[in-house]
Amino acid sequence: MTCFILPTHLLIELAEAGNVELRDVVPTLLASAALRAQRTTLTEAVQFLGLDADQLRGPASEFKAVHDVQQGDERGLPGVLRRKEGDGPVADPAVNDAFDNADRTYDFFRDVLGRHSVDGNGLRLVSSVHFGRAFDNAFWDGTQMVYGDGSGKVFQPGALARDLSVVGHEITHGVVQYTAGLRYRTQSGALNESMADVFGSLVKQHALGHTADQADWLIGAGILGTQLQGVALRSLKAPGTAHQLDRQPGHLRDYADLPDDGNPRNDSGGVHINSGIPNKAFHLAATRLGGHAWERAGRIWFDALTTRLGVSSQFTDAAAATVASAQALFGGEVTNVVRSAWADVGIG
């Protein structure tokens, strides 16, 4: 399923509360439905047939490139090429934001974690901006990143491509696709979303040089529009507090047991909702270990993602995997910190 930064259930709830017009919600719902089958097929091709996105999309010469959809829909992707590797900034801020933040995210994965692009083998990073008309979302579609302009009601205009944690989140979905391939439903899907939040936050922390104690642990800080009131889209430090409709739990006892029935209200079994639980586990581990979160906690989670987790992994599997990775990378004291972080969110 296409991985949207803003879950469609939030758009529906905003519409029902009268914060946004129903007609503003429809484009995202239609895009989600149109792209769901595509991303499922691509993920399965990557996992089981050994294909890569370049083979599926066709040849191109640019390693990093940003295109302009010109307010078109998924049929117009990737759009008109506006900036490619080696080019300087252009007149369009959205193009520059998408290019520069993809560059920062790529540098983080390469320099900190030793991964060359999302597939580990130099796959080109393609981004498209100006998707739809005042489109309040950003997503990874299985082959590339796509950014709407925002309506001002849910997201500030231009904020989605401008926010590094959002860009890092979407690119990490590509990394997940080429590694564990966590299936986008219930707990495995919540782990997929959590990994995207974890590394989206770490990309921002790394760019700012923040320690775990200095970091805000927010995804999309300061980019919300007038009708989604709060500090950010999600908080790893305090799940459930980011905005007025945030119902992320931070402990397993509050797990939202939702069906994966195709109803957008149920969020594919709560993938954006229940991701608050593993998010909180990571935050606890990182802050207890101290220093820069990417140096130990980030390496542990990345090792678990790339070498130990699989398509159907559950929360208990993630706990066991990160504990095993902590032991392999750093030994007993760090391992105990990771184990206690999971225990403190109800996962033993």
CSV table of C-alpha atoms in Angstrom, one decimal:
chain,number,residue,atom,x,y,z
A,1,MET,CA,0.0,0.0,0.0
A,2,THR,CA,1.1,3.5,-0.7
A,3,CYS,CA,2.7,5.0,2.4
A,4,PHE,CA,1.2,8.4,3.1
A,5,ILE,CA,2.7,10.7,5.7
A,6,LEU,CA,-0.8,11.7,6.8
A,7,PRO,CA,-3.2,8.8,7.3
A,8,THR,CA,-6.5,9.1,5.5
A,9,HIS,CA,-8.5,8.4,8.7
A,10,LEU,CA,-7.3,11.8,10.0
A,11,LEU,CA,-8.6,13.5,6.9
A,12,ILE,CA,-11.9,11.8,7.3
A,13,GLU,CA,-12.0,12.8,11.0
A,14,LEU,CA,-11.2,16.4,10.1
A,15,ALA,CA,-14.0,16.5,7.5
A,16,GLU,CA,-16.5,15.0,10.0
A,17,ALA,CA,-15.5,17.6,12.6
A,18,GLY,CA,-16.1,20.4,10.0
A,19,ASN,CA,-12.4,21.4,9.9
A,20,VAL,CA,-12.1,20.7,6.2
A,21,GLU,CA,-14.5,20.2,3.4
A,22,LEU,CA,-15.3,16.7,2.3
A,23,ARG,CA,-14.4,17.6,-1.2
A,24,ASP,CA,-10.8,18.3,0.0
A,25,VAL,CA,-10.5,14.8,1.3
A,26,VAL,CA,-11.7,13.0,-1.8
A,27,PRO,CA,-8.4,13.5,-3.9
A,28,THR,CA,-6.3,11.7,-1.2
A,29,LEU,CA,-8.8,8.9,-0.9
A,30,LEU,CA,-8.9,8.4,-4.6
A,31,ALA,CA,-5.1,8.5,-4.9
A,32,SER,CA,-4.7,6.0,-2.1
A,33,ALA,CA,-7.1,3.6,-3.8
A,34,ALA,CA,-5.4,4.0,-7.2
A,35,LEU,CA,-1.9,3.5,-5.8
A,36,ARG,CA,-2.6,0.7,-3.3
A,37,ALA,CA,-2.4,-2.1,-5.9
A,38,GLN,CA,0.6,-0.6,-7.5
A,39,ARG,CA,2.7,-0.5,-4.4
A,40,THR,CA,1.7,-3.9,-3.2
A,41,THR,CA,2.7,-5.3,-6.6
A,42,LEU,CA,6.0,-3.5,-6.5
A,43,THR,CA,6.9,-4.6,-3.0
A,44,GLU,CA,6.2,-8.2,-3.9
A,45,ALA,CA,8.3,-7.9,-7.0
A,46,VAL,CA,11.2,-6.5,-5.0
A,47,GLN,CA,10.9,-9.1,-2.2
A,48,PHE,CA,10.1,-12.3,-4.2
A,49,LEU,CA,11.3,-11.7,-7.8
A,50,GLY,CA,14.4,-9.7,-7.2
A,51,LEU,CA,13.4,-6.8,-9.4
A,52,ASP,CA,14.3,-3.2,-8.6
A,53,ALA,CA,12.3,0.0,-9.2
A,54,ASP,CA,14.5,1.1,-12.1
A,55,GLN,CA,13.7,-2.1,-14.0
A,56,LEU,CA,10.0,-1.5,-13.4
A,57,ARG,CA,10.0,2.2,-14.2
A,58,GLY,CA,12.4,2.3,-17.1
A,59,PRO,CA,15.9,3.9,-17.7
A,60,ALA,CA,17.0,7.3,-16.7
A,61,SER,CA,20.4,9.0,-16.4
A,62,GLU,CA,20.0,11.0,-13.2
A,63,PHE,CA,20.9,9.7,-9.7
A,64,LYS,CA,18.9,12.3,-7.9
A,65,ALA,CA,16.1,14.1,-9.7
A,66,VAL,CA,13.1,16.2,-9.0
A,67,HIS,CA,10.1,16.4,-11.3
A,68,ASP,CA,7.0,18.7,-11.5
A,69,VAL,CA,3.6,16.9,-11.8
A,70,GLN,CA,2.0,20.4,-12.5
A,71,GLN,CA,-1.0,19.6,-10.3
A,72,GLY,CA,-1.6,16.4,-12.1
A,73,ASP,CA,-2.5,13.0,-10.5
A,74,GLU,CA,-0.7,9.6,-10.3
A,75,ARG,CA,-1.2,9.2,-14.1
A,76,GLY,CA,1.2,12.1,-14.6
A,77,LEU,CA,4.1,10.8,-12.5
A,78,PRO,CA,6.9,11.5,-12.4
A,79,GLY,CA,6.2,14.7,-14.4
A,80,VAL,CA,8.5,17.2,-16.0
A,81,LEU,CA,12.2,17.1,-15.0
A,82,ARG,CA,13.1,20.3,-13.2
A,83,ARG,CA,16.4,19.5,-11.4
A,84,LYS,CA,18.9,16.7,-11.7
A,85,GLU,CA,22.2,15.7,-10.2
A,86,GLY,CA,24.8,18.3,-10.8
A,87,ASP,CA,22.3,21.1,-11.4
A,88,GLY,CA,22.2,24.2,-9.2
A,89,PRO,CA,19.1,25.6,-7.5
A,90,VAL,CA,16.1,26.6,-9.6
A,91,ALA,CA,13.5,29.2,-9.2
A,92,ASP,CA,10.9,26.8,-7.7
A,93,PRO,CA,11.4,26.5,-3.9
A,94,ALA,CA,9.5,23.1,-3.8
A,95,VAL,CA,12.0,21.6,-6.3
A,96,ASN,CA,15.0,22.8,-4.3
A,97,ASP,CA,13.5,21.6,-1.0
A,98,ALA,CA,12.7,18.1,-2.3
A,99,PHE,CA,16.2,17.8,-4.0
A,100,ASP,CA,18.2,19.1,-1.0
A,101,ASN,CA,16.3,17.1,1.6
A,102,ALA,CA,16.6,13.9,-0.5
A,103,ASP,CA,20.4,14.7,-0.7
A,104,ARG,CA,20.6,15.1,3.1
A,105,THR,CA,18.7,11.9,3.7
A,106,TYR,CA,20.9,10.0,1.2
A,107,ASP,CA,24.0,11.4,2.9
A,108,PHE,CA,22.7,10.2,6.3
A,109,PHE,CA,22.1,6.6,5.2
A,110,ARG,CA,25.5,6.5,3.4
A,111,ASP,CA,27.7,8.2,5.9
A,112,VAL,CA,26.1,6.9,9.1
A,113,LEU,CA,24.7,3.6,8.2
A,114,GLY,CA,26.8,2.6,5.1
A,115,ARG,CA,23.8,2.3,2.8
A,116,HIS,CA,24.0,3.6,-0.7
A,117,SER,CA,20.4,4.8,-1.5
A,118,VAL,CA,17.2,2.9,-0.6
A,119,ASP,CA,18.2,-0.4,-2.2
A,120,GLY,CA,21.8,-0.3,-0.9
A,121,ASN,CA,23.0,-0.4,-4.5
A,122,GLY,CA,22.7,3.2,-5.7
A,123,LEU,CA,19.1,3.3,-6.8
A,124,ARG,CA,18.3,6.8,-8.1
A,125,LEU,CA,16.1,8.9,-5.8
A,126,VAL,CA,13.2,10.4,-7.8
A,127,SER,CA,10.9,13.0,-6.3
A,128,SER,CA,7.9,14.7,-7.7
A,129,VAL,CA,6.4,18.0,-6.4
A,130,HIS,CA,3.2,19.9,-7.0
A,131,PHE,CA,1.1,16.7,-7.0
A,132,GLY,CA,-2.6,17.5,-7.2
A,133,ARG,CA,-4.3,20.8,-6.3
A,134,ALA,CA,-3.5,21.9,-2.7
A,135,PHE,CA,-2.9,18.2,-2.0
A,136,ASP,CA,-2.5,17.7,1.8
A,137,ASN,CA,-0.1,14.7,1.7
A,138,ALA,CA,3.2,13.2,0.8
A,139,PHE,CA,3.9,9.6,0.0
A,140,TRP,CA,6.2,6.8,-1.2
A,141,ASP,CA,4.5,5.0,-4.1
A,142,GLY,CA,6.9,2.1,-4.3
A,143,THR,CA,9.3,3.7,-6.8
A,144,GLN,CA,9.6,7.4,-5.7
A,145,MET,CA,8.6,10.2,-3.3
A,146,VAL,CA,5.7,12.5,-4.1
A,147,TYR,CA,4.8,15.7,-2.4
A,148,GLY,CA,1.6,17.8,-2.5
A,149,ASP,CA,1.6,21.5,-2.0
A,150,GLY,CA,-0.7,21.6,1.0
A,151,SER,CA,-3.9,23.5,1.4
A,152,GLY,CA,-3.0,25.7,4.4
A,153,LYS,CA,-5.7,23.9,6.3
A,154,VAL,CA,-4.0,20.6,7.1
A,155,PHE,CA,-0.4,21.4,6.1
A,156,GLN,CA,1.1,24.8,5.4
A,157,PRO,CA,1.7,25.5,1.7
A,158,GLY,CA,5.0,24.1,0.6
A,159,ALA,CA,5.8,22.5,4.0
A,160,LEU,CA,5.8,18.8,3.0
A,161,ALA,CA,8.9,18.9,0.7
A,162,ARG,CA,10.5,21.5,3.0
A,163,ASP,CA,10.4,19.4,6.2
A,164,LEU,CA,13.4,17.1,6.5
A,165,SER,CA,11.7,14.7,8.8
A,166,VAL,CA,8.9,14.2,6.3
A,167,VAL,CA,11.3,13.6,3.4
A,168,GLY,CA,13.4,11.3,5.6
A,169,HIS,CA,10.3,9.4,6.6
A,170,GLU,CA,9.2,8.8,3.0
A,171,ILE,CA,12.6,7.7,1.7
A,172,THR,CA,12.9,5.3,4.7
A,173,HIS,CA,9.8,3.6,3.4
A,174,GLY,CA,11.9,2.8,0.3
A,175,VAL,CA,14.6,1.3,2.5
A,176,VAL,CA,12.0,-0.8,4.3
A,177,GLN,CA,10.7,-2.0,1.0
A,178,TYR,CA,14.2,-3.2,0.0
A,179,THR,CA,15.1,-4.8,3.3
A,180,ALA,CA,12.5,-6.3,5.7
A,181,GLY,CA,9.6,-5.5,3.4
A,182,LEU,CA,7.3,-5.2,6.4
A,183,ARG,CA,3.8,-5.9,5.1
A,184,TYR,CA,1.6,-2.8,5.4
A,185,ARG,CA,-1.0,-4.1,7.8
A,186,THR,CA,-1.6,-4.3,11.5
A,187,GLN,CA,1.6,-4.8,13.6
A,188,SER,CA,4.0,-5.3,10.7
A,189,GLY,CA,2.6,-2.2,9.1
A,190,ALA,CA,2.9,-0.3,12.3
A,191,LEU,CA,6.6,-1.3,12.4
A,192,ASN,CA,7.0,-0.1,8.8
A,193,GLU,CA,5.6,3.3,9.8
A,194,SER,CA,7.7,3.3,13.0
A,195,MET,CA,10.9,2.7,11.1
A,196,ALA,CA,10.0,5.6,8.8
A,197,ASP,CA,9.4,7.9,11.8
A,198,VAL,CA,12.6,6.7,13.6
A,199,PHE,CA,14.9,7.3,10.7
A,200,GLY,CA,13.0,10.5,9.6
A,201,SER,CA,13.7,11.9,13.1
A,202,LEU,CA,17.3,10.7,13.0
A,203,VAL,CA,18.0,12.3,9.6
A,204,LYS,CA,16.8,15.6,11.1
A,205,GLN,CA,18.8,15.1,14.3
A,206,HIS,CA,21.9,14.4,12.3
A,207,ALA,CA,21.5,17.4,10.1
A,208,LEU,CA,21.1,19.6,13.2
A,209,GLY,CA,23.8,17.9,15.2
A,210,HIS,CA,21.4,17.3,18.1
A,211,THR,CA,21.9,14.8,20.8
A,212,ALA,CA,19.1,12.6,22.0
A,213,ASP,CA,18.4,15.0,24.8
A,214,GLN,CA,18.4,18.0,22.5
A,215,ALA,CA,16.1,16.5,19.8
A,216,ASP,CA,12.4,17.4,19.7
A,217,TRP,CA,11.5,13.9,18.5
A,218,LEU,CA,8.7,15.3,16.3
A,219,ILE,CA,7.8,14.4,12.8
A,220,GLY,CA,6.6,17.5,10.9
A,221,ALA,CA,7.2,20.0,13.6
A,222,GLY,CA,5.7,23.4,12.8
A,223,ILE,CA,4.2,22.5,9.4
A,224,LEU,CA,0.5,21.9,10.4
A,225,GLY,CA,-2.1,24.1,8.9
A,226,THR,CA,-4.9,26.1,10.5
A,227,GLN,CA,-7.3,23.1,11.1
A,228,LEU,CA,-4.9,20.5,12.4
A,229,GLN,CA,-4.0,22.1,15.6
A,230,GLY,CA,-0.8,21.1,17.5
A,231,VAL,CA,2.9,21.0,17.4
A,232,ALA,CA,3.6,18.3,14.8
A,233,LEU,CA,2.1,15.3,13.0
A,234,ARG,CA,3.6,12.7,15.4
A,235,SER,CA,5.7,12.6,18.6
A,236,LEU,CA,8.1,9.8,19.3
A,237,LYS,CA,8.7,11.1,22.8
A,238,ALA,CA,5.0,11.5,23.7
A,239,PRO,CA,2.7,9.6,21.4
A,240,GLY,CA,-0.8,10.9,21.4
A,241,THR,CA,0.1,14.5,22.1
A,242,ALA,CA,1.1,15.9,18.7
A,243,HIS,CA,-2.3,17.4,17.6
A,244,GLN,CA,-6.0,17.4,18.6
A,245,LEU,CA,-6.8,14.2,16.8
A,246,ASP,CA,-3.7,12.3,17.7
A,247,ARG,CA,-4.6,8.9,19.3
A,248,GLN,CA,-1.3,7.1,19.1
A,249,PRO,CA,-0.7,4.9,22.1
A,250,GLY,CA,2.7,4.7,23.8
A,251,HIS,CA,2.0,1.4,25.5
A,252,LEU,CA,0.8,-2.0,24.4
A,253,ARG,CA,-2.1,-1.9,26.9
A,254,ASP,CA,-3.7,0.9,24.8
A,255,TYR,CA,-3.2,-0.9,21.5
A,256,ALA,CA,-5.9,-0.1,18.9
A,257,ASP,CA,-7.1,-3.4,17.7
A,258,LEU,CA,-8.5,-2.4,14.3
A,259,PRO,CA,-9.3,-4.6,11.3
A,260,ASP,CA,-7.4,-4.5,8.0
A,261,ASP,CA,-10.5,-4.4,6.0
A,262,GLY,CA,-9.8,-1.7,3.3
A,263,ASN,CA,-11.8,0.9,5.2
A,264,PRO,CA,-9.6,4.0,5.4
A,265,ARG,CA,-11.1,4.7,8.9
A,266,ASN,CA,-9.3,1.7,10.2
A,267,ASP,CA,-5.8,2.7,8.9
A,268,SER,CA,-4.9,-0.8,7.5
A,269,GLY,CA,-5.3,-2.2,11.0
A,270,GLY,CA,-3.9,0.9,12.8
A,271,VAL,CA,-0.5,1.2,11.1
A,272,HIS,CA,-0.2,5.0,11.8
A,273,ILE,CA,-1.9,4.7,15.1
A,274,ASN,CA,-0.1,1.8,16.8
A,275,SER,CA,3.3,2.8,15.5
A,276,GLY,CA,3.4,5.0,18.5
A,277,ILE,CA,4.3,2.0,20.6
A,278,PRO,CA,7.6,1.0,18.9
A,279,ASN,CA,8.3,4.7,18.4
A,280,LYS,CA,8.2,5.2,22.2
A,281,ALA,CA,10.5,2.2,22.6
A,282,PHE,CA,13.1,3.7,20.3
A,283,HIS,CA,12.9,7.1,22.1
A,284,LEU,CA,13.4,5.4,25.5
A,285,ALA,CA,16.4,3.4,24.2
A,286,ALA,CA,18.0,6.4,22.5
A,287,THR,CA,17.6,8.8,25.4
A,288,ARG,CA,18.8,6.3,28.0
A,289,LEU,CA,21.8,5.5,25.9
A,290,GLY,CA,22.5,9.2,25.5
A,291,GLY,CA,24.7,11.0,23.1
A,292,HIS,CA,23.7,11.1,19.4
A,293,ALA,CA,20.9,8.7,18.8
A,294,TRP,CA,22.1,7.6,15.4
A,295,GLU,CA,25.4,6.3,16.9
A,296,ARG,CA,24.0,3.4,18.9
A,297,ALA,CA,20.2,3.2,19.0
A,298,GLY,CA,20.0,4.1,15.3
A,299,ARG,CA,22.6,1.5,14.3
A,300,ILE,CA,20.8,-1.2,16.4
A,301,TRP,CA,17.4,-0.5,14.8
A,302,PHE,CA,19.0,-0.4,11.3
A,303,ASP,CA,20.8,-3.7,11.8
A,304,ALA,CA,17.5,-5.3,13.0
A,305,LEU,CA,15.6,-3.8,10.0
A,306,THR,CA,18.2,-5.0,7.4
A,307,THR,CA,19.2,-8.4,8.8
A,308,ARG,CA,16.7,-9.7,11.3
A,309,LEU,CA,13.1,-8.6,10.5
A,310,GLY,CA,10.8,-10.0,7.8
A,311,VAL,CA,7.6,-9.2,6.0
A,312,SER,CA,5.3,-10.5,8.8
A,313,SER,CA,7.3,-9.4,11.8
A,314,GLN,CA,5.3,-8.4,14.9
A,315,PHE,CA,6.2,-6.1,17.9
A,316,THR,CA,7.6,-9.0,19.8
A,317,ASP,CA,9.8,-9.9,16.8
A,318,ALA,CA,11.1,-6.3,16.7
A,319,ALA,CA,11.9,-6.4,20.4
A,320,ALA,CA,13.8,-9.6,20.0
A,321,ALA,CA,15.6,-8.4,16.8
A,322,THR,CA,16.8,-5.1,18.3
A,323,VAL,CA,17.9,-6.9,21.5
A,324,ALA,CA,19.9,-9.4,19.4
A,325,SER,CA,21.4,-6.5,17.3
A,326,ALA,CA,22.3,-4.6,20.4
A,327,GLN,CA,24.1,-7.6,21.8
A,328,ALA,CA,26.0,-8.2,18.5
A,329,LEU,CA,27.0,-4.6,18.0
A,330,PHE,CA,27.6,-3.3,21.6
A,331,GLY,CA,27.3,-6.0,24.2
A,332,GLY,CA,25.5,-6.5,27.5
A,333,GLU,CA,25.0,-3.0,29.0
A,334,VAL,CA,23.5,-1.6,25.8
A,335,THR,CA,21.5,-4.7,25.3
A,336,ASN,CA,19.9,-4.3,28.8
A,337,VAL,CA,18.9,-0.8,27.9
A,338,VAL,CA,17.2,-1.9,24.7
A,339,ARG,CA,15.4,-4.7,26.5
A,340,SER,CA,14.1,-2.4,29.2
A,341,ALA,CA,12.9,0.1,26.7
A,342,TRP,CA,10.6,-2.5,25.1
A,343,ALA,CA,9.5,-3.8,28.5
A,344,ASP,CA,8.5,-0.2,29.4
A,345,VAL,CA,6.0,-0.1,26.5
A,346,GLY,CA,4.6,-3.5,27.4
A,347,ILE,CA,6.6,-5.7,25.1
A,348,GLY,CA,8.8,-8.3,26.7
